[in-house]
Every structure is written in C-alpha cells, then in structure tokens.
Short mmCIF file of C-alpha atoms in Angstrom, two decimals:
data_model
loop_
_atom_site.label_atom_id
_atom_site.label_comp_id
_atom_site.label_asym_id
_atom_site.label_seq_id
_atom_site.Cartn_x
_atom_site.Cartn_y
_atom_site.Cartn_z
CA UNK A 2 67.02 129.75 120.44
CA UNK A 3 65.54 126.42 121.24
CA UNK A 4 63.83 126.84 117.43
CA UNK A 5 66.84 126.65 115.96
CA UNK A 6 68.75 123.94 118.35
CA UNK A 7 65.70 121.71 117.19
CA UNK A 8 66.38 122.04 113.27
CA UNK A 9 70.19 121.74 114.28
CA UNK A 10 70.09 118.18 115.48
CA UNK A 11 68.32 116.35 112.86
CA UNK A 12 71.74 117.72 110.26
CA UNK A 13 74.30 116.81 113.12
CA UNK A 14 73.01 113.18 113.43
CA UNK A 15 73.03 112.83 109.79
CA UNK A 16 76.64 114.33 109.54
CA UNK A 17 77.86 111.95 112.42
CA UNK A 18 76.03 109.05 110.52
CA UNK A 19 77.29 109.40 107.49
CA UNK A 20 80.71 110.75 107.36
CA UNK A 21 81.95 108.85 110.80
CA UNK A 22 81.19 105.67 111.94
CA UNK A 23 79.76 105.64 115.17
CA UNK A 24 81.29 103.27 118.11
CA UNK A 25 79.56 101.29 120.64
CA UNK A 26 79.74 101.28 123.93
CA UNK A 27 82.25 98.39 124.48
CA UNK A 28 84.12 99.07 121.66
CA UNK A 29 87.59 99.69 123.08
CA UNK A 30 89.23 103.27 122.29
CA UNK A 31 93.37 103.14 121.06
CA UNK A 32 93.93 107.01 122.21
CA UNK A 33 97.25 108.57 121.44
CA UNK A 34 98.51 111.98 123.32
CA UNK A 35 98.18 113.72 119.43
CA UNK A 36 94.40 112.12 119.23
CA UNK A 37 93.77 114.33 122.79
CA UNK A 38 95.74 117.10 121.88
CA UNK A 39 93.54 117.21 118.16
CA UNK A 40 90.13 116.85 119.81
CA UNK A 41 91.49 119.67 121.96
CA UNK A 42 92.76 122.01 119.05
CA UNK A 43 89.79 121.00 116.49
CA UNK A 44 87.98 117.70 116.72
CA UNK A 45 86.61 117.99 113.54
CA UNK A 46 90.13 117.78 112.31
CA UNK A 47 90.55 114.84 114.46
CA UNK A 48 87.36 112.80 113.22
CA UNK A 49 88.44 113.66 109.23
CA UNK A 50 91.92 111.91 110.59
CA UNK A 51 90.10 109.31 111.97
CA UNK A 52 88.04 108.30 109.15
CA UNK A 53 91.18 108.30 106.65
CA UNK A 54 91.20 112.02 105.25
CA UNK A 55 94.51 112.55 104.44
CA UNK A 56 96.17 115.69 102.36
CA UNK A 57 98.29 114.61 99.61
CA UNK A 58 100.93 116.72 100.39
CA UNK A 59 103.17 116.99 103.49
CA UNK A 60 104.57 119.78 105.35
CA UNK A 61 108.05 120.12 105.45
CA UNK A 62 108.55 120.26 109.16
CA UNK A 63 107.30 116.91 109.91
CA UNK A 64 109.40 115.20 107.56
CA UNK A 65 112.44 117.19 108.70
CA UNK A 66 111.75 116.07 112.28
CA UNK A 67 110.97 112.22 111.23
CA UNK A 68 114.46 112.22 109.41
CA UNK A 69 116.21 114.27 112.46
CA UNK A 70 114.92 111.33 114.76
CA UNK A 71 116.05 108.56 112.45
CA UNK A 72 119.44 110.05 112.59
CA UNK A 73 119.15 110.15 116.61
CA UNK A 74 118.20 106.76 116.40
CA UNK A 75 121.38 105.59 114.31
CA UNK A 76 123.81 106.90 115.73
CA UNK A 77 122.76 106.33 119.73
CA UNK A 78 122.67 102.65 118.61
CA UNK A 79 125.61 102.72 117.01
CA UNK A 80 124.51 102.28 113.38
CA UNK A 81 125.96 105.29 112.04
CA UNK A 82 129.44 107.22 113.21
CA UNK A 83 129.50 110.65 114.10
CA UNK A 84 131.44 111.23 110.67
CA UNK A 85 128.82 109.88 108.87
CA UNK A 86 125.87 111.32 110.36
CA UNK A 87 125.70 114.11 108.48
CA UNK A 88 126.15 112.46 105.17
CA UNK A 89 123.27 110.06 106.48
CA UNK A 90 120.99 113.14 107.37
CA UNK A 91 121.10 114.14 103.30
CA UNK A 92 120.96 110.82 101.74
CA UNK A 93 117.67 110.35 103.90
CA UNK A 94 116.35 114.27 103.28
CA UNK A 95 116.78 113.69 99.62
CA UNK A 96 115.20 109.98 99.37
CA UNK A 97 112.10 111.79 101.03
CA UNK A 98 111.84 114.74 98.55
CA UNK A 99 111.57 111.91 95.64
CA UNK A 100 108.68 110.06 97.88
CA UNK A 101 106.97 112.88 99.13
CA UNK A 102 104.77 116.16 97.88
CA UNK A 103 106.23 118.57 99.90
CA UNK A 104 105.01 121.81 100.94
CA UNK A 105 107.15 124.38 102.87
CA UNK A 106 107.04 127.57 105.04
CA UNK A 107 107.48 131.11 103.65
CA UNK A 108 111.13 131.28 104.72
CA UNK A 109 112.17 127.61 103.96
CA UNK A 110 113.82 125.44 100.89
CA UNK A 111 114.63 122.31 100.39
CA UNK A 112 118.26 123.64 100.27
CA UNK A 113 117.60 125.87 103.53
CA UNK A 114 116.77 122.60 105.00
CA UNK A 115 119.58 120.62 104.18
CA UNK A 116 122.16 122.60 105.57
CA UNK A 117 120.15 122.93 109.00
CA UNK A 118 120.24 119.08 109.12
CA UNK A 119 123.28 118.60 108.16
CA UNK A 120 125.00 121.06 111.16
CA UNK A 121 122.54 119.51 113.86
CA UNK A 122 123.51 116.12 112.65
CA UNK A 123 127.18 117.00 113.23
CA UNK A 124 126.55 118.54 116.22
CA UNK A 125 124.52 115.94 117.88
CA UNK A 126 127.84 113.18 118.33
CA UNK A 127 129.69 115.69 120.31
CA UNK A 128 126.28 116.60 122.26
CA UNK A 129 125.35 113.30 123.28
CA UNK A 130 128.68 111.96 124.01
CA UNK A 131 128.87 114.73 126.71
CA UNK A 132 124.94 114.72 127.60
CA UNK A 133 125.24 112.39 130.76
CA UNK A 134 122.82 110.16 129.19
CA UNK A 135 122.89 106.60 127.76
CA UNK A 136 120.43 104.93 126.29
CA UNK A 137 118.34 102.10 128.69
CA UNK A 138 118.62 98.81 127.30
CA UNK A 139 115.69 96.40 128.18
CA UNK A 140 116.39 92.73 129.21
CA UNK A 141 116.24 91.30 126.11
CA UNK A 142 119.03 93.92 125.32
CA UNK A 143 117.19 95.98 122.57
CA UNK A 144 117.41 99.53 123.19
CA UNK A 145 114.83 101.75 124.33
CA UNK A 146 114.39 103.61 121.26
CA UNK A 147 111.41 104.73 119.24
CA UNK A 148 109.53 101.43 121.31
CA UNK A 149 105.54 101.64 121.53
CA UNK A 150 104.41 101.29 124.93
CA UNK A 151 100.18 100.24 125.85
CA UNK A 152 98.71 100.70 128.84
CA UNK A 153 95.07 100.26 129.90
CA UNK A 154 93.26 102.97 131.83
CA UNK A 155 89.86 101.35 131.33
CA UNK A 156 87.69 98.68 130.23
CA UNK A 157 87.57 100.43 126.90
CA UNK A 158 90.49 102.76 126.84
CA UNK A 159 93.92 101.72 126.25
CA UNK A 160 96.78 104.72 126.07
CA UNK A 161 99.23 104.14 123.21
CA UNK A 162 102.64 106.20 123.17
CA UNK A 163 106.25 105.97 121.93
CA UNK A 164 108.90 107.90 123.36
CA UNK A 165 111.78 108.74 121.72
CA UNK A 166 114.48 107.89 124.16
CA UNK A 167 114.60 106.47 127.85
CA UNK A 168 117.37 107.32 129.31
CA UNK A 169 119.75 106.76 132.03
CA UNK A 170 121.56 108.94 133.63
CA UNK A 171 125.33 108.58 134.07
CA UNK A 172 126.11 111.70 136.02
CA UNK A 173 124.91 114.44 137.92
CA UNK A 174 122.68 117.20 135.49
CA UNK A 175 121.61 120.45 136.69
CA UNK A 176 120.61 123.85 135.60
CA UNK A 177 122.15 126.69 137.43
CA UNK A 178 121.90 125.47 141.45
CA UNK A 179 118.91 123.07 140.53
CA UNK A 180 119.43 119.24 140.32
CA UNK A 181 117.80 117.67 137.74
CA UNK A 182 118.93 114.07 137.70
CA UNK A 183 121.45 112.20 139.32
CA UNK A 184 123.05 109.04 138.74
CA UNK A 185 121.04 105.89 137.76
CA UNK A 186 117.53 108.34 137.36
CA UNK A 187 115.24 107.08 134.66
CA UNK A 188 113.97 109.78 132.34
CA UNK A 189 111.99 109.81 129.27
CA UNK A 190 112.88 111.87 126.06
CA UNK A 191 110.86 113.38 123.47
CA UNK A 192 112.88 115.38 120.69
CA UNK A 193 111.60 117.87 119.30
CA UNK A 194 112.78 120.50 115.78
CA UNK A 195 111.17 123.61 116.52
CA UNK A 196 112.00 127.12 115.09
CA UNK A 197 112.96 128.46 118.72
CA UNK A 198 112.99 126.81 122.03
CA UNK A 199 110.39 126.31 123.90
CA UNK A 200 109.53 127.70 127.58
CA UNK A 201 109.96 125.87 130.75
CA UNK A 202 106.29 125.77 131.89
CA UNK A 203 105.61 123.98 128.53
CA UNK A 204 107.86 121.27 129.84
CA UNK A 205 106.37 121.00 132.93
CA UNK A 206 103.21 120.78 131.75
CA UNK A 207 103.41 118.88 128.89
CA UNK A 208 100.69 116.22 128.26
CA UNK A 209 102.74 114.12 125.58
CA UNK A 210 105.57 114.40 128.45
CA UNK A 211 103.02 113.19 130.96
CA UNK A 212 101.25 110.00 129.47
CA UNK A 213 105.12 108.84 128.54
CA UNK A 214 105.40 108.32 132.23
CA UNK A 215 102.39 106.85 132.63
CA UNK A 216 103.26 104.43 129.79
CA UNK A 217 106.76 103.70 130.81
CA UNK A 218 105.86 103.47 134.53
CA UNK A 219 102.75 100.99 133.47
CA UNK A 220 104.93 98.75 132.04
CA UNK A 221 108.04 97.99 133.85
CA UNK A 222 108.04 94.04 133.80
CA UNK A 223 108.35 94.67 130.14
CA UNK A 224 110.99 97.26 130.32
CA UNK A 225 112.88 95.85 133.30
CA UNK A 226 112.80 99.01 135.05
CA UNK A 227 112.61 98.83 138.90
CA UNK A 228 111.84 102.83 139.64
CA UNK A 229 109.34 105.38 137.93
CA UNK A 230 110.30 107.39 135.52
CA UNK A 231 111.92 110.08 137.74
CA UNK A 232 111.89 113.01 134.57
CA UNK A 233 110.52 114.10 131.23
CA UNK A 234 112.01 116.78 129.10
CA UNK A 235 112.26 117.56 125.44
CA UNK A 236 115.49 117.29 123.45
CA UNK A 237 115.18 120.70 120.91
CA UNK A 238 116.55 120.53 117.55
CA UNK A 239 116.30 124.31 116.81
CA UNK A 240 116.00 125.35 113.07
CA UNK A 241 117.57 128.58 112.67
CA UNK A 242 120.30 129.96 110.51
CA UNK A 243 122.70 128.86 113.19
CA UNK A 244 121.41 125.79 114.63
CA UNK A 245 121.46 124.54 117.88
CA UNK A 246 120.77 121.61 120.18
CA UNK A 247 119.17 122.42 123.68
CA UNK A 248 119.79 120.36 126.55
CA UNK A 249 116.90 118.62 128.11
CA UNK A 250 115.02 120.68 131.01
CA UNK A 251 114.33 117.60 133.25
CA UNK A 252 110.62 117.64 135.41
CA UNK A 253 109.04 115.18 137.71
CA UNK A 254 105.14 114.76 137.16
CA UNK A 255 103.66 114.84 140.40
CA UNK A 256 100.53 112.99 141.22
CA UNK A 257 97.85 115.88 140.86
CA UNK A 258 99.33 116.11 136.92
CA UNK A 259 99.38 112.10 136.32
CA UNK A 260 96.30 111.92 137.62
CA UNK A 261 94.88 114.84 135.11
CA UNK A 262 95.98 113.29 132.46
CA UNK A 263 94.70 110.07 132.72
CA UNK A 264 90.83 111.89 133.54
CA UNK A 265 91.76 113.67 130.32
CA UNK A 266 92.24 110.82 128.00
CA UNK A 267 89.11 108.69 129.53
CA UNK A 268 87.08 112.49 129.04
CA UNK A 269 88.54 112.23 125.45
CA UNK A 270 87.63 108.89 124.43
CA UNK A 271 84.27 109.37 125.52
CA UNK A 272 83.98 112.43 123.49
CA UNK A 273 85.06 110.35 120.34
CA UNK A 274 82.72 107.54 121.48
CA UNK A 275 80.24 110.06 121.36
CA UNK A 276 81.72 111.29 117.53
CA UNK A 277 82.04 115.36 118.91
CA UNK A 278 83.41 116.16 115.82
CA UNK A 279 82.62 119.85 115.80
CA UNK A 280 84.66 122.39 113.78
CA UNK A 281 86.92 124.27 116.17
CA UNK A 282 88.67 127.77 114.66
CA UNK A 283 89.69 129.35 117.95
CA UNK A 284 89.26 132.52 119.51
CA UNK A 285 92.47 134.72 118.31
CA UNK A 286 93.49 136.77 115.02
CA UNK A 287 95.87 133.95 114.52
CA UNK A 288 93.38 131.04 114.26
CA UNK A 289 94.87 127.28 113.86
CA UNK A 290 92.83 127.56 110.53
CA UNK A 291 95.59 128.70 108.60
CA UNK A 292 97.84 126.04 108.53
CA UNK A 293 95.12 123.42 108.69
CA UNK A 294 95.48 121.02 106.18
CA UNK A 295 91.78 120.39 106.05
CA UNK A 296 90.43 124.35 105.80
CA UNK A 297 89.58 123.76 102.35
CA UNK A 298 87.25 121.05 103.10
CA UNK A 299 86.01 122.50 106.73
CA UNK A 300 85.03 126.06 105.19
CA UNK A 301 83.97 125.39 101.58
CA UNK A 302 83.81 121.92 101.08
CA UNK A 303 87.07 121.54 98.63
CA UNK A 304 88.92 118.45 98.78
CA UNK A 305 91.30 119.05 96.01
CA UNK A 306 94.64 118.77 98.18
CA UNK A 307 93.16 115.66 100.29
CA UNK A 308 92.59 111.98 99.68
CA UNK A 309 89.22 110.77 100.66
CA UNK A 310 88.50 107.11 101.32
CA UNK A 311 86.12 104.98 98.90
CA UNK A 312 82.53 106.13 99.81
CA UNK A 313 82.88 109.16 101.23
CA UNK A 314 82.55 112.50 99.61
CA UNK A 315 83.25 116.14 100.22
CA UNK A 316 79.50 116.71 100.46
CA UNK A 317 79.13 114.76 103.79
CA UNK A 318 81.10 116.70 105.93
CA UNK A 319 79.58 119.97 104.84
CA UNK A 320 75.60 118.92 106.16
#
C-alpha cells in the first residue's frame, strides 16, 4: 500500500500543477453555496468549473428555471401584468432556444416546455397576489430582488450569495396549526422548478437556505433591515403535466445550523486552497456520473461536448 501511495503523488502534483492553478495562502477565496455543494458532490467537477471548462451545450432545466425567475422578477416589480406574463414567459423561452445548444431530458420538448411555462406563468399573478408576501424594498427603494449579497467569514474567505426574493410578510402564514410567519417577519426566498416537490427536512436543512441568512443578516446597514431573517423556504415551480406552484414551507435556522455552515464553507475553501480536485462518482447504482456534463472528459479523456480554455488540453486532467 504505501508502494503505491508513493508513485501516486508524484502524478497528483503534476495534475494539480498543470491543469489548476494553485492559490496561496493569502489569496482570498469568493465561495458560493453551489462551489460547496460541487466540492461536496464531485470536486473534480468543481476544479474543471473553476478553471473555465465549460460544455457547449446546456441542459434544458436550467434555462427553464433562469427564464421562470426572470418572469418572477417582472412581474413582482411591476414590469410585466399578470395578462402578459405568460406571453412574456414564451417570447423569452424562444429567444433562448435561438442563443442556446440545448439538450433535454427523455420525457421533455421544447414544446412540452412551453406549455409548462406558460400555465405557471399564469398562475403565479393570482398566487402571489394572495401569498401574504411583498417584496422588501431597501432604502434606496430598489427592490430586493435577484441582489448579490458579500459577507466575510475570514481573512481570506468571503461568502457570495443572491437570493431570489426577501420578503415581508403582510399577514399571518401557517401550515395546518403551525405558524410560520407573522406580520412584519423577514424571510428569504429561493425558487426553485423541480419535477416534484421537495420534502420538508430538505428545507430545513438546506445549506443554500442557510448561508442566505447569513448573507442577508451580515448585511443589514445595506439592506435597511432592523431584525434577522426570521425564515427561509423555497418557492416550487413544479414541472408536471399539470403544473403547480407550492407555497413556501417557512424555517428558522437556529444557531447550531448557522454555525455549521459557516465551518463548512471555511472547511471548503481550504480544500480548494489546497486544489482537492479528486474525481468523486458516488457510492449508489444511480451515480451523479450520468448526468455529468464532464463524464466524457473525467472517464476517457473526451472533450468533444466542452470548451477548454487556451492552454489547456484534455490530456492534463487525465495524469
């Protein structure tokens, strides 16, 4: 064993020398909750994104949810009506399908997509208007939407996020007997266009949910707010043949989970400080492998879907 660890290093240092640049000490360390979430998942997927790898196509379900947030965005700032939402929602789906190499799922079309959008964007007027949410409005009156927040956690580690939507709340929300918010609470949404909803423990948990607060909360002369964030929840989109909108499940973060997080992203940055960019394929039949955009180039080396920058080759990340 220790035979083999000793002819192993000499071909990882090369590989970290050549295909990713390695950082110094004091160099200071942007990290972004889908940077920790990738170095979690594979982190050799994370250092090929970090070096400027990119596929030339795109999959379809992270345009549809960019254009499903632009149309949030509109109309909660009163740039589009609710008549013309869903007109909006094509106009934008098409412009994207004449920019873009998409690639879609088994069971989805263009078309497919279309009329999805198209009901959830008429659907979302009549939602919000009877959500119990507004949208905050910082002092310089611009709107808390889609607004990139910084905060630092270290010497050399600054958190960068940008919710979707903070929100106030206008009303009392609840969920059978439980209270979620009440009037004037601060909450932070993320939206979200998945296939089916998602489970409550996932919301409570939720990382991305968590370092919003921590964002938000870390900048409050900016925002104007005088309380923390009192709940995170995601705002689901769902894609199905008859779509849906589900309502916010609204969670505190208690200490013991803020105070995870931030030992997670500091543990994270260090890791890409260090350039751990080791090939990750799971443990289970269904291995995040195969729907990897980089697979090609992890397993065999091909970089025929992906764009590579100037100077770097295929061959590198294969030593």
């Amino acid at each position: 064993m220790s035979a083999v660890l000793k002819e192993a290093t000499p071909n990882h240092t090369t590989t970290t020398a050549t295909a990713f640049p390695p950082l110094s000490e004091d160099e200071v360390i942007v990290a972004r909750p889908s940077d920790i979430t990738d170095m979690d998942s594979c982190s050799f997927k994370h250092g090929l994104r970090r070096v400027g790898v990119k596929p030339l196509f795109t999959r379809s379900n992270l345009i549809f949810g960019t254009i499903m947030h632009r149309v949030v965005e509109m109309h909660v700032t009163d740039q589009v009506t609710a008549n013309d939402l869903p007109g909006f929602f094509e106009k934008e789906w098409d412009l994207v399908r004449q920019q873009y190499m998409i690639r879609y799922s088994s069971n989805e079309t263009f078309d497919s997509l279309t009329s999805i959008g198209k009901s959830l964007a008429e659907r979302f007027p009549s939602w919000w208007q009877k959500s119990g949410f507004r949208v905050f409005r910082f002092p310089n009156g611009k709107l808390s939407v889609e607004q990139r927040f910084t905060v630092q956690l270290s010497p050399t580690v600054i958190l960068s996020t940008q919710p979707d939507l903070i929100v106030e709340c206008t009303r009392t929300i609840m969920t059978g007997s439980y209270v979620l918010a009440v009037p004037g609470d601060i909450a932070v949404l993320d939206l979200k266009t998945p296939k089916a909803a998602s489970c409550i423990e996932f919301c409570q948990r939720s990382a991305q949910l968590t370092y919003a607060k921590i964002a938000v909360d870390g900048n409050k002369p900016k925002t104007g707010l005088s309380c923390d964030v009192k709940g995170v929840g995601y705002l689901e989109f769902l894609k199905k043949k008859t779509p849906d909108i589900v309502p916010p499940f609204l969670y505190e973060r208690p200490a013991h989970l803020v105070n995870d997080a931030i030992r997670k992203a500091l543990y994270t940055a260090e890791r890409i400080r260090r350039g751990e960019y080791i090939r990750t394929s799971g443990m289970a039949f269904n291995s995040p492998c195969r729907m990897c955009d980089y697979a090609g180039l992890c397993l065999s080396g091909d970089d025929s879907d992906l764009e590579l920058p100037n100077g770097l080759t295929a061959v590198q990340f294969m030593r």
